[in-house]
Amino acid sequence: MKIVFMGTPQFAVASLDELIKAGAEIAGVITAPDKPAGRGQKVSESAVKQYAVANGLRVLQPTNLKDPEFLAELRSLDADLQVVVAFRMLPEEVWNMPDKGTINLHASLLPHYRGAAPINWVLINGEKESGVTTFFLKHEIDTGNILFTEKITLTGHETAGELHDRLMHKGAGLLVKTVKAVESGRYNEHPQSTLLAVDAELKSAPKIFKEMGKIDWNQPVTTVYNHIRGLSPTPAAYTSLNGKTFKIYRADYHDTDPGIQPGGFLTDNKTHLKFAAQDGFISVTDVQLEGKKRMGIEEFLRGVKL
């Protein structure tokens, strides 16, 4: 079975790697065009492109997925199945092309957390579990019939970066299982509407923007704590300290009466810095002050007086 793989970031690389290790025939890889990045604006290649080139795979980088030239080239790959992992929304001309359809790996337990940032929102909302889902693509984004899901239990303390890595590897394994099932024809499709209770409210996962990182210290301490870990390492939750932006990557929380106004802080200027929330303290442990590097709290306090 010939497969065309579509993906861009590191999350997708693990899936492509597992497919190759499982003996899949990758007819081509579709990924984002190269683009300038960083202060020097040096041309940057996607993680998927770097992996594909290193493994001798054919790479296509269309800017327009409806371009007739790209569609003709895609058609010439003669794929039986297309696999999508962390790519972008596909037009019907693309996802409807292969005989066996196009499957997508999504980093949530669908139908909940459809959208661009499921890993972040699962943590921001303080969920107890997460997982990965494979499904067939259709018109509306993340709504196709589900093939397989795999759950994981959350610790309540992991950051978005840590959950990303767990789901990246869990998803790669599930994708291989899905591809083998599609190839053999031994699978069942489950409409997402049948997996949602009648009165259940769908939880969504819209794109995360930098300004969403601002911490509201008037919120309950657990809400602030989940906000911090759900945005770590990027774009990172932040507050203001000495008139500068102060990013918090990791923290602990204590649900005891802070005794000071929300947003106020206490420190011994040596080992700890804790901010008051509505009903407790957030003790920060991994931080970055505007203009400085990221560092642990003790190193930070050695260089600044509060």
PDB file of C-alpha atoms in Angstrom:
ATOM      1  CA  MET A   1       0.000   0.000   0.000  1.00  0.00           C
ATOM      2  CA  LYS A   2       1.497   3.330  -1.105  1.00  0.00           C
ATOM      3  CA  ILE A   3       1.203   6.145   1.424  1.00  0.00           C
ATOM      4  CA  VAL A   4       1.588   9.903   1.102  1.00  0.00           C
ATOM      5  CA  PHE A   5       2.474  11.451   4.472  1.00  0.00           C
ATOM      6  CA  MET A   6       1.545  15.041   5.350  1.00  0.00           C
ATOM      7  CA  GLY A   7       2.988  16.820   8.375  1.00  0.00           C
ATOM      8  CA  THR A   8       5.216  19.659   9.501  1.00  0.00           C
ATOM      9  CA  PRO A   9       6.439  19.809  13.155  1.00  0.00           C
ATOM     10  CA  GLN A  10       8.445  17.439  15.344  1.00  0.00           C
ATOM     11  CA  PHE A  11       5.208  15.849  16.581  1.00  0.00           C
ATOM     12  CA  ALA A  12       4.707  14.392  13.084  1.00  0.00           C
ATOM     13  CA  VAL A  13       8.264  13.071  12.729  1.00  0.00           C
ATOM     14  CA  ALA A  14       7.710  10.290  15.273  1.00  0.00           C
ATOM     15  CA  SER A  15       4.722   9.021  13.264  1.00  0.00           C
ATOM     16  CA  LEU A  16       6.611   9.077   9.955  1.00  0.00           C
ATOM     17  CA  ASP A  17       9.523   7.271  11.587  1.00  0.00           C
ATOM     18  CA  GLU A  18       7.280   4.547  13.048  1.00  0.00           C
ATOM     19  CA  LEU A  19       5.549   4.015   9.700  1.00  0.00           C
ATOM     20  CA  ILE A  20       8.904   3.509   7.982  1.00  0.00           C
ATOM     21  CA  LYS A  21      10.093   1.136  10.726  1.00  0.00           C
ATOM     22  CA  ALA A  22       6.863  -0.824  10.263  1.00  0.00           C
ATOM     23  CA  GLY A  23       7.683  -1.294   6.571  1.00  0.00           C
ATOM     24  CA  ALA A  24       5.241   1.213   5.077  1.00  0.00           C
ATOM     25  CA  GLU A  25       5.907   2.368   1.513  1.00  0.00           C
ATOM     26  CA  ILE A  26       6.073   6.170   1.651  1.00  0.00           C
ATOM     27  CA  ALA A  27       5.471   7.451  -1.885  1.00  0.00           C
ATOM     28  CA  GLY A  28       5.983  11.071  -0.876  1.00  0.00           C
ATOM     29  CA  VAL A  29       5.990  13.570   1.958  1.00  0.00           C
ATOM     30  CA  ILE A  30       4.033  16.850   1.893  1.00  0.00           C
ATOM     31  CA  THR A  31       5.209  19.536   4.299  1.00  0.00           C
ATOM     32  CA  ALA A  32       5.245  23.317   4.764  1.00  0.00           C
ATOM     33  CA  PRO A  33       7.444  25.532   2.569  1.00  0.00           C
ATOM     34  CA  ASP A  34      10.781  26.680   3.993  1.00  0.00           C
ATOM     35  CA  LYS A  35      10.569  30.049   5.720  1.00  0.00           C
ATOM     36  CA  PRO A  36      12.843  32.606   7.414  1.00  0.00           C
ATOM     37  CA  ALA A  37      13.056  32.212  11.186  1.00  0.00           C
ATOM     38  CA  GLY A  38      14.887  33.703  14.148  1.00  0.00           C
ATOM     39  CA  ARG A  39      16.705  36.995  14.485  1.00  0.00           C
ATOM     40  CA  GLY A  40      18.940  36.337  11.504  1.00  0.00           C
ATOM     41  CA  GLN A  41      15.948  35.328   9.377  1.00  0.00           C
ATOM     42  CA  LYS A  42      17.845  32.262   8.172  1.00  0.00           C
ATOM     43  CA  VAL A  43      15.792  29.900   6.038  1.00  0.00           C
ATOM     44  CA  SER A  44      14.308  27.184   8.228  1.00  0.00           C
ATOM     45  CA  GLU A  45      13.119  23.762   7.076  1.00  0.00           C
ATOM     46  CA  SER A  46      10.306  21.917   8.860  1.00  0.00           C
ATOM     47  CA  ALA A  47      11.230  19.023  11.133  1.00  0.00           C
ATOM     48  CA  VAL A  48       9.384  16.671   8.772  1.00  0.00           C
ATOM     49  CA  LYS A  49      11.332  17.902   5.743  1.00  0.00           C
ATOM     50  CA  GLN A  50      14.645  17.446   7.531  1.00  0.00           C
ATOM     51  CA  TYR A  51      13.719  13.870   8.445  1.00  0.00           C
ATOM     52  CA  ALA A  52      12.374  13.078   4.968  1.00  0.00           C
ATOM     53  CA  VAL A  53      15.473  14.395   3.182  1.00  0.00           C
ATOM     54  CA  ALA A  54      17.758  12.485   5.572  1.00  0.00           C
ATOM     55  CA  ASN A  55      15.848   9.300   4.723  1.00  0.00           C
ATOM     56  CA  GLY A  56      15.764   9.805   0.974  1.00  0.00           C
ATOM     57  CA  LEU A  57      12.026  10.455   0.710  1.00  0.00           C
ATOM     58  CA  ARG A  58      10.441  12.555  -2.016  1.00  0.00           C
ATOM     59  CA  VAL A  59       9.312  15.922  -0.621  1.00  0.00           C
ATOM     60  CA  LEU A  60       6.671  18.342  -1.916  1.00  0.00           C
ATOM     61  CA  GLN A  61       6.239  21.807  -0.345  1.00  0.00           C
ATOM     62  CA  PRO A  62       3.190  23.487  -1.879  1.00  0.00           C
ATOM     63  CA  THR A  63       2.210  27.005  -0.887  1.00  0.00           C
ATOM     64  CA  ASN A  64      -1.273  26.481  -2.330  1.00  0.00           C
ATOM     65  CA  LEU A  65      -2.920  23.094  -1.873  1.00  0.00           C
ATOM     66  CA  LYS A  66      -5.363  23.846  -4.704  1.00  0.00           C
ATOM     67  CA  ASP A  67      -2.634  24.652  -7.247  1.00  0.00           C
ATOM     68  CA  PRO A  68      -3.316  22.469 -10.341  1.00  0.00           C
ATOM     69  CA  GLU A  69       0.411  21.784 -10.708  1.00  0.00           C
ATOM     70  CA  PHE A  70       0.641  20.487  -7.135  1.00  0.00           C
ATOM     71  CA  LEU A  71      -2.548  18.426  -7.514  1.00  0.00           C
ATOM     72  CA  ALA A  72      -1.168  16.809 -10.671  1.00  0.00           C
ATOM     73  CA  GLU A  73       2.107  15.985  -8.901  1.00  0.00           C
ATOM     74  CA  LEU A  74       0.232  14.586  -5.905  1.00  0.00           C
ATOM     75  CA  ARG A  75      -1.934  12.465  -8.202  1.00  0.00           C
ATOM     76  CA  SER A  76       1.181  11.119  -9.915  1.00  0.00           C
ATOM     77  CA  LEU A  77       2.340   9.644  -6.589  1.00  0.00           C
ATOM     78  CA  ASP A  78      -0.602   7.242  -6.955  1.00  0.00           C
ATOM     79  CA  ALA A  79      -1.147   6.826  -3.212  1.00  0.00           C
ATOM     80  CA  ASP A  80      -3.608   4.275  -1.873  1.00  0.00           C
ATOM     81  CA  LEU A  81      -3.858   6.179   1.409  1.00  0.00           C
ATOM     82  CA  GLN A  82      -2.891   9.605   2.750  1.00  0.00           C
ATOM     83  CA  VAL A  83      -1.836  10.137   6.350  1.00  0.00           C
ATOM     84  CA  VAL A  84      -2.012  13.552   8.033  1.00  0.00           C
ATOM     85  CA  VAL A  85      -0.265  14.446  11.302  1.00  0.00           C
ATOM     86  CA  ALA A  86      -0.121  18.099  12.437  1.00  0.00           C
ATOM     87  CA  PHE A  87      -0.391  19.628   8.984  1.00  0.00           C
ATOM     88  CA  ARG A  88      -3.057  22.083   7.838  1.00  0.00           C
ATOM     89  CA  MET A  89      -6.636  21.991   6.623  1.00  0.00           C
ATOM     90  CA  LEU A  90      -6.900  20.118   3.320  1.00  0.00           C
ATOM     91  CA  PRO A  91      -9.236  20.927   0.425  1.00  0.00           C
ATOM     92  CA  GLU A  92     -11.518  18.133  -0.735  1.00  0.00           C
ATOM     93  CA  GLU A  93      -9.498  17.733  -3.930  1.00  0.00           C
ATOM     94  CA  VAL A  94      -6.633  16.540  -1.736  1.00  0.00           C
ATOM     95  CA  TRP A  95      -8.246  14.475   1.026  1.00  0.00           C
ATOM     96  CA  ASN A  96     -10.639  12.736  -1.338  1.00  0.00           C
ATOM     97  CA  MET A  97      -7.926  11.706  -3.808  1.00  0.00           C
ATOM     98  CA  PRO A  98      -6.752   8.223  -2.639  1.00  0.00           C
ATOM     99  CA  ASP A  99      -8.961   5.135  -2.993  1.00  0.00           C
ATOM    100  CA  LYS A 100      -8.681   4.317   0.715  1.00  0.00           C
ATOM    101  CA  GLY A 101      -9.151   7.929   1.811  1.00  0.00           C
ATOM    102  CA  THR A 102      -7.125  10.136   4.138  1.00  0.00           C
ATOM    103  CA  ILE A 103      -6.628   9.475   7.841  1.00  0.00           C
ATOM    104  CA  ASN A 104      -5.626  12.001  10.491  1.00  0.00           C
ATOM    105  CA  LEU A 105      -3.943  11.597  13.874  1.00  0.00           C
ATOM    106  CA  HIS A 106      -5.256  14.088  16.451  1.00  0.00           C
ATOM    107  CA  ALA A 107      -3.798  14.699  19.924  1.00  0.00           C
ATOM    108  CA  SER A 108      -7.038  14.481  21.899  1.00  0.00           C
ATOM    109  CA  LEU A 109      -9.887  12.127  22.662  1.00  0.00           C
ATOM    110  CA  LEU A 110     -12.292  13.241  19.955  1.00  0.00           C
ATOM    111  CA  PRO A 111     -14.933  14.568  19.692  1.00  0.00           C
ATOM    112  CA  HIS A 112     -13.594  16.783  22.517  1.00  0.00           C
ATOM    113  CA  TYR A 113     -10.791  19.262  21.877  1.00  0.00           C
ATOM    114  CA  ARG A 114     -11.136  19.687  18.148  1.00  0.00           C
ATOM    115  CA  GLY A 115      -8.864  22.452  16.922  1.00  0.00           C
ATOM    116  CA  ALA A 116      -5.269  23.624  16.735  1.00  0.00           C
ATOM    117  CA  ALA A 117      -4.160  23.335  20.385  1.00  0.00           C
ATOM    118  CA  PRO A 118      -5.641  20.253  22.093  1.00  0.00           C
ATOM    119  CA  ILE A 119      -2.557  19.574  24.223  1.00  0.00           C
ATOM    120  CA  ASN A 120      -2.637  23.069  25.742  1.00  0.00           C
ATOM    121  CA  TRP A 121      -6.367  23.192  26.419  1.00  0.00           C
ATOM    122  CA  VAL A 122      -6.552  19.761  28.053  1.00  0.00           C
ATOM    123  CA  LEU A 123      -4.089  21.012  30.694  1.00  0.00           C
ATOM    124  CA  ILE A 124      -5.519  24.532  30.980  1.00  0.00           C
ATOM    125  CA  ASN A 125      -8.892  22.948  31.737  1.00  0.00           C
ATOM    126  CA  GLY A 126      -7.400  20.582  34.324  1.00  0.00           C
ATOM    127  CA  GLU A 127      -8.515  17.366  32.664  1.00  0.00           C
ATOM    128  CA  LYS A 128      -7.729  14.007  34.262  1.00  0.00           C
ATOM    129  CA  GLU A 129      -7.060  12.178  30.991  1.00  0.00           C
ATOM    130  CA  SER A 130      -6.073  12.786  27.410  1.00  0.00           C
ATOM    131  CA  GLY A 131      -5.118  10.638  24.458  1.00  0.00           C
ATOM    132  CA  VAL A 132      -4.867  10.290  20.703  1.00  0.00           C
ATOM    133  CA  THR A 133      -7.425   9.562  18.005  1.00  0.00           C
ATOM    134  CA  THR A 134      -7.251   8.447  14.380  1.00  0.00           C
ATOM    135  CA  PHE A 135     -10.108   9.256  12.020  1.00  0.00           C
ATOM    136  CA  PHE A 136     -11.041   9.665   8.361  1.00  0.00           C
ATOM    137  CA  LEU A 137     -10.987  13.224   7.075  1.00  0.00           C
ATOM    138  CA  LYS A 138     -14.169  14.875   5.836  1.00  0.00           C
ATOM    139  CA  HIS A 139     -15.319  18.454   5.165  1.00  0.00           C
ATOM    140  CA  GLU A 140     -15.529  19.910   8.691  1.00  0.00           C
ATOM    141  CA  ILE A 141     -12.233  19.955  10.571  1.00  0.00           C
ATOM    142  CA  ASP A 142     -11.636  17.130  13.102  1.00  0.00           C
ATOM    143  CA  THR A 143     -15.160  15.727  12.669  1.00  0.00           C
ATOM    144  CA  GLY A 144     -14.615  12.564  10.593  1.00  0.00           C
ATOM    145  CA  ASN A 145     -15.509   9.020  11.612  1.00  0.00           C
ATOM    146  CA  ILE A 146     -13.213   7.706  14.332  1.00  0.00           C
ATOM    147  CA  LEU A 147     -11.114   4.604  13.758  1.00  0.00           C
ATOM    148  CA  PHE A 148      -9.147   4.139  16.989  1.00  0.00           C
ATOM    149  CA  THR A 149      -8.430   5.982  20.230  1.00  0.00           C
ATOM    150  CA  GLU A 150      -5.930   5.437  22.988  1.00  0.00           C
ATOM    151  CA  LYS A 151      -6.194   7.086  26.409  1.00  0.00           C
ATOM    152  CA  ILE A 152      -3.550   8.175  28.880  1.00  0.00           C
ATOM    153  CA  THR A 153      -3.997   9.246  32.494  1.00  0.00           C
ATOM    154  CA  LEU A 154      -2.668  12.700  33.342  1.00  0.00           C
ATOM    155  CA  THR A 155      -0.621  13.321  36.481  1.00  0.00           C
ATOM    156  CA  GLY A 156      -2.022  16.801  37.100  1.00  0.00           C
ATOM    157  CA  HIS A 157       1.505  18.235  37.053  1.00  0.00           C
ATOM    158  CA  GLU A 158       2.878  17.754  33.511  1.00  0.00           C
ATOM    159  CA  THR A 159       3.504  20.733  31.253  1.00  0.00           C
ATOM    160  CA  ALA A 160       2.263  21.035  27.687  1.00  0.00           C
ATOM    161  CA  GLY A 161       5.782  20.220  26.489  1.00  0.00           C
ATOM    162  CA  GLU A 162       5.850  16.999  28.485  1.00  0.00           C
ATOM    163  CA  LEU A 163       2.360  15.965  27.371  1.00  0.00           C
ATOM    164  CA  HIS A 164       3.339  16.743  23.767  1.00  0.00           C
ATOM    165  CA  ASP A 165       6.134  14.173  23.960  1.00  0.00           C
ATOM    166  CA  ARG A 166       3.950  11.512  25.579  1.00  0.00           C
ATOM    167  CA  LEU A 167       1.231  11.906  22.962  1.00  0.00           C
ATOM    168  CA  MET A 168       3.751  12.133  20.115  1.00  0.00           C
ATOM    169  CA  HIS A 169       4.994   8.606  20.835  1.00  0.00           C
ATOM    170  CA  LYS A 170       1.591   7.206  21.792  1.00  0.00           C
ATOM    171  CA  GLY A 171       0.125   8.618  18.578  1.00  0.00           C
ATOM    172  CA  ALA A 172       2.871   7.165  16.396  1.00  0.00           C
ATOM    173  CA  GLY A 173       2.057   3.676  17.635  1.00  0.00           C
ATOM    174  CA  LEU A 174      -1.668   4.196  17.160  1.00  0.00           C
ATOM    175  CA  LEU A 175      -1.115   5.458  13.620  1.00  0.00           C
ATOM    176  CA  VAL A 176       0.808   2.318  12.626  1.00  0.00           C
ATOM    177  CA  LYS A 177      -2.026   0.221  14.061  1.00  0.00           C
ATOM    178  CA  THR A 178      -4.544   2.281  12.076  1.00  0.00           C
ATOM    179  CA  VAL A 179      -2.662   2.022   8.780  1.00  0.00           C
ATOM    180  CA  LYS A 180      -2.395  -1.749   9.134  1.00  0.00           C
ATOM    181  CA  ALA A 181      -6.132  -1.968   9.864  1.00  0.00           C
ATOM    182  CA  VAL A 182      -7.022   0.154   6.838  1.00  0.00           C
ATOM    183  CA  GLU A 183      -4.733  -1.940   4.629  1.00  0.00           C
ATOM    184  CA  SER A 184      -6.366  -5.178   5.771  1.00  0.00           C
ATOM    185  CA  GLY A 185      -9.892  -3.734   5.775  1.00  0.00           C
ATOM    186  CA  ARG A 186     -10.366  -4.859   9.389  1.00  0.00           C
ATOM    187  CA  TYR A 187     -11.718  -1.773  11.082  1.00  0.00           C
ATOM    188  CA  ASN A 188     -14.954  -0.140  12.163  1.00  0.00           C
ATOM    189  CA  GLU A 189     -15.878   3.510  11.742  1.00  0.00           C
ATOM    190  CA  HIS A 190     -17.553   5.353  14.611  1.00  0.00           C
ATOM    191  CA  PRO A 191     -19.368   8.634  13.852  1.00  0.00           C
ATOM    192  CA  GLN A 192     -18.344  11.212  16.437  1.00  0.00           C
ATOM    193  CA  SER A 193     -21.975  12.073  17.128  1.00  0.00           C
ATOM    194  CA  THR A 194     -22.469   8.603  18.621  1.00  0.00           C
ATOM    195  CA  LEU A 195     -19.650   9.130  21.135  1.00  0.00           C
ATOM    196  CA  LEU A 196     -21.084  12.257  22.716  1.00  0.00           C
ATOM    197  CA  ALA A 197     -23.768  12.234  25.394  1.00  0.00           C
ATOM    198  CA  VAL A 198     -26.941  14.046  24.333  1.00  0.00           C
ATOM    199  CA  ASP A 199     -26.536  16.858  26.870  1.00  0.00           C
ATOM    200  CA  ALA A 200     -22.721  17.018  26.759  1.00  0.00           C
ATOM    201  CA  GLU A 201     -21.038  20.285  25.825  1.00  0.00           C
ATOM    202  CA  LEU A 202     -18.178  19.976  23.351  1.00  0.00           C
ATOM    203  CA  LYS A 203     -14.825  21.216  24.634  1.00  0.00           C
ATOM    204  CA  SER A 204     -12.825  22.992  21.948  1.00  0.00           C
ATOM    205  CA  ALA A 205      -9.121  23.683  21.394  1.00  0.00           C
ATOM    206  CA  PRO A 206      -8.719  26.964  19.475  1.00  0.00           C
ATOM    207  CA  LYS A 207      -5.321  28.331  18.510  1.00  0.00           C
ATOM    208  CA  ILE A 208      -3.226  29.744  21.351  1.00  0.00           C
ATOM    209  CA  PHE A 209      -2.018  33.341  21.072  1.00  0.00           C
ATOM    210  CA  LYS A 210       0.820  35.011  22.998  1.00  0.00           C
ATOM    211  CA  GLU A 211      -1.460  37.482  24.777  1.00  0.00           C
ATOM    212  CA  MET A 212      -3.460  34.596  26.262  1.00  0.00           C
ATOM    213  CA  GLY A 213      -0.485  33.929  28.514  1.00  0.00           C
ATOM    214  CA  LYS A 214      -1.198  36.846  30.854  1.00  0.00           C
ATOM    215  CA  ILE A 215      -1.965  35.515  34.343  1.00  0.00           C
ATOM    216  CA  ASP A 216      -5.079  36.683  36.188  1.00  0.00           C
ATOM    217  CA  TRP A 217      -4.097  36.382  39.841  1.00  0.00           C
ATOM    218  CA  ASN A 218      -7.734  36.879  40.916  1.00  0.00           C
ATOM    219  CA  GLN A 219      -8.460  33.344  39.708  1.00  0.00           C
ATOM    220  CA  PRO A 220      -8.399  30.280  42.019  1.00  0.00           C
ATOM    221  CA  VAL A 221      -4.864  28.974  42.563  1.00  0.00           C
ATOM    222  CA  THR A 222      -5.522  25.682  40.729  1.00  0.00           C
ATOM    223  CA  THR A 223      -6.812  27.621  37.703  1.00  0.00           C
ATOM    224  CA  VAL A 224      -3.616  29.703  37.636  1.00  0.00           C
ATOM    225  CA  TYR A 225      -1.479  26.591  38.094  1.00  0.00           C
ATOM    226  CA  ASN A 226      -3.159  24.811  35.167  1.00  0.00           C
ATOM    227  CA  HIS A 227      -2.803  27.960  33.062  1.00  0.00           C
ATOM    228  CA  ILE A 228       0.954  27.996  33.685  1.00  0.00           C
ATOM    229  CA  ARG A 229       1.580  24.348  32.832  1.00  0.00           C
ATOM    230  CA  GLY A 230      -0.807  24.421  29.876  1.00  0.00           C
ATOM    231  CA  LEU A 231       1.254  27.177  28.220  1.00  0.00           C
ATOM    232  CA  SER A 232       4.719  25.847  29.059  1.00  0.00           C
ATOM    233  CA  PRO A 233       7.093  26.067  27.278  1.00  0.00           C
ATOM    234  CA  THR A 234       5.369  28.147  24.601  1.00  0.00           C
ATOM    235  CA  PRO A 235       4.048  30.786  24.507  1.00  0.00           C
ATOM    236  CA  ALA A 236       4.474  30.696  28.328  1.00  0.00           C
ATOM    237  CA  ALA A 237       2.281  32.225  31.016  1.00  0.00           C
ATOM    238  CA  TYR A 238       3.493  35.604  32.231  1.00  0.00           C
ATOM    239  CA  THR A 239       2.996  38.383  34.731  1.00  0.00           C
ATOM    240  CA  SER A 240       4.754  41.684  35.469  1.00  0.00           C
ATOM    241  CA  LEU A 241       7.725  41.951  37.836  1.00  0.00           C
ATOM    242  CA  ASN A 242       9.710  45.161  38.385  1.00  0.00           C
ATOM    243  CA  GLY A 243       7.884  46.597  35.379  1.00  0.00           C
ATOM    244  CA  LYS A 244       9.100  43.810  33.077  1.00  0.00           C
ATOM    245  CA  THR A 245       7.485  40.739  31.564  1.00  0.00           C
ATOM    246  CA  PHE A 246       8.113  37.725  33.798  1.00  0.00           C
ATOM    247  CA  LYS A 247       7.504  34.325  32.218  1.00  0.00           C
ATOM    248  CA  ILE A 248       6.733  31.328  34.420  1.00  0.00           C
ATOM    249  CA  TYR A 249       7.477  27.892  32.963  1.00  0.00           C
ATOM    250  CA  ARG A 250       7.062  25.748  36.028  1.00  0.00           C
ATOM    251  CA  ALA A 251       5.607  26.220  39.490  1.00  0.00           C
ATOM    252  CA  ASP A 252       4.033  24.519  42.501  1.00  0.00           C
ATOM    253  CA  TYR A 253       0.857  25.607  44.243  1.00  0.00           C
ATOM    254  CA  HIS A 254      -0.349  25.776  47.838  1.00  0.00           C
ATOM    255  CA  ASP A 255      -4.056  26.177  48.549  1.00  0.00           C
ATOM    256  CA  THR A 256      -3.670  28.122  51.796  1.00  0.00           C
ATOM    257  CA  ASP A 257      -4.933  31.626  52.523  1.00  0.00           C
ATOM    258  CA  PRO A 258      -2.222  33.907  51.067  1.00  0.00           C
ATOM    259  CA  GLY A 259      -3.031  36.767  53.414  1.00  0.00           C
ATOM    260  CA  ILE A 260      -2.015  39.322  50.754  1.00  0.00           C
ATOM    261  CA  GLN A 261      -3.723  40.766  47.696  1.00  0.00           C
ATOM    262  CA  PRO A 262      -3.844  38.640  44.525  1.00  0.00           C
ATOM    263  CA  GLY A 263      -0.775  39.414  42.411  1.00  0.00           C
ATOM    264  CA  GLY A 264       1.331  40.335  45.417  1.00  0.00           C
ATOM    265  CA  PHE A 265       4.402  38.251  46.165  1.00  0.00           C
ATOM    266  CA  LEU A 266       6.601  37.055  49.011  1.00  0.00           C
ATOM    267  CA  THR A 267      10.267  36.098  48.766  1.00  0.00           C
ATOM    268  CA  ASP A 268      13.335  35.488  50.917  1.00  0.00           C
ATOM    269  CA  ASN A 269      15.486  36.698  47.985  1.00  0.00           C
ATOM    270  CA  LYS A 270      17.349  33.369  48.139  1.00  0.00           C
ATOM    271  CA  THR A 271      15.287  30.244  47.577  1.00  0.00           C
ATOM    272  CA  HIS A 272      11.658  31.074  46.928  1.00  0.00           C
ATOM    273  CA  LEU A 273       9.315  33.525  45.214  1.00  0.00           C
ATOM    274  CA  LYS A 274       5.581  33.002  45.557  1.00  0.00           C
ATOM    275  CA  PHE A 275       2.671  34.971  44.135  1.00  0.00           C
ATOM    276  CA  ALA A 276      -0.756  35.226  45.722  1.00  0.00           C
ATOM    277  CA  ALA A 277      -3.774  33.985  43.780  1.00  0.00           C
ATOM    278  CA  GLN A 278      -7.394  34.166  44.953  1.00  0.00           C
ATOM    279  CA  ASP A 279      -7.112  31.321  47.456  1.00  0.00           C
ATOM    280  CA  GLY A 280      -3.487  30.218  47.564  1.00  0.00           C
ATOM    281  CA  PHE A 281       0.107  30.703  46.494  1.00  0.00           C
ATOM    282  CA  ILE A 282       1.935  29.900  43.265  1.00  0.00           C
ATOM    283  CA  SER A 283       5.592  29.141  44.040  1.00  0.00           C
ATOM    284  CA  VAL A 284       7.562  29.682  40.847  1.00  0.00           C
ATOM    285  CA  THR A 285      10.520  27.392  40.142  1.00  0.00           C
ATOM    286  CA  ASP A 286      11.466  27.915  36.462  1.00  0.00           C
ATOM    287  CA  VAL A 287      11.294  31.488  35.176  1.00  0.00           C
ATOM    288  CA  GLN A 288      12.549  34.105  32.714  1.00  0.00           C
ATOM    289  CA  LEU A 289      12.608  37.859  33.223  1.00  0.00           C
ATOM    290  CA  GLU A 290      12.427  40.038  30.114  1.00  0.00           C
ATOM    291  CA  GLY A 291      15.947  40.499  28.722  1.00  0.00           C
ATOM    292  CA  LYS A 292      17.363  37.551  30.706  1.00  0.00           C
ATOM    293  CA  LYS A 293      17.773  33.827  30.023  1.00  0.00           C
ATOM    294  CA  ARG A 294      15.459  31.149  31.409  1.00  0.00           C
ATOM    295  CA  MET A 295      16.653  29.869  34.799  1.00  0.00           C
ATOM    296  CA  GLY A 296      15.743  28.162  38.052  1.00  0.00           C
ATOM    297  CA  ILE A 297      14.402  30.321  40.853  1.00  0.00           C
ATOM    298  CA  GLU A 298      17.524  30.218  43.057  1.00  0.00           C
ATOM    299  CA  GLU A 299      19.774  31.328  40.177  1.00  0.00           C
ATOM    300  CA  PHE A 300      17.259  34.038  39.315  1.00  0.00           C
ATOM    301  CA  LEU A 301      17.133  35.390  42.881  1.00  0.00           C
ATOM    302  CA  ARG A 302      20.924  35.549  43.068  1.00  0.00           C
ATOM    303  CA  GLY A 303      20.883  38.095  40.240  1.00  0.00           C
ATOM    304  CA  VAL A 304      17.997  40.315  41.259  1.00  0.00           C
ATOM    305  CA  LYS A 305      16.705  42.005  44.420  1.00  0.00           C
ATOM    306  CA  LEU A 306      12.947  42.199  44.906  1.00  0.00           C
TER     307      LEU A 306
END
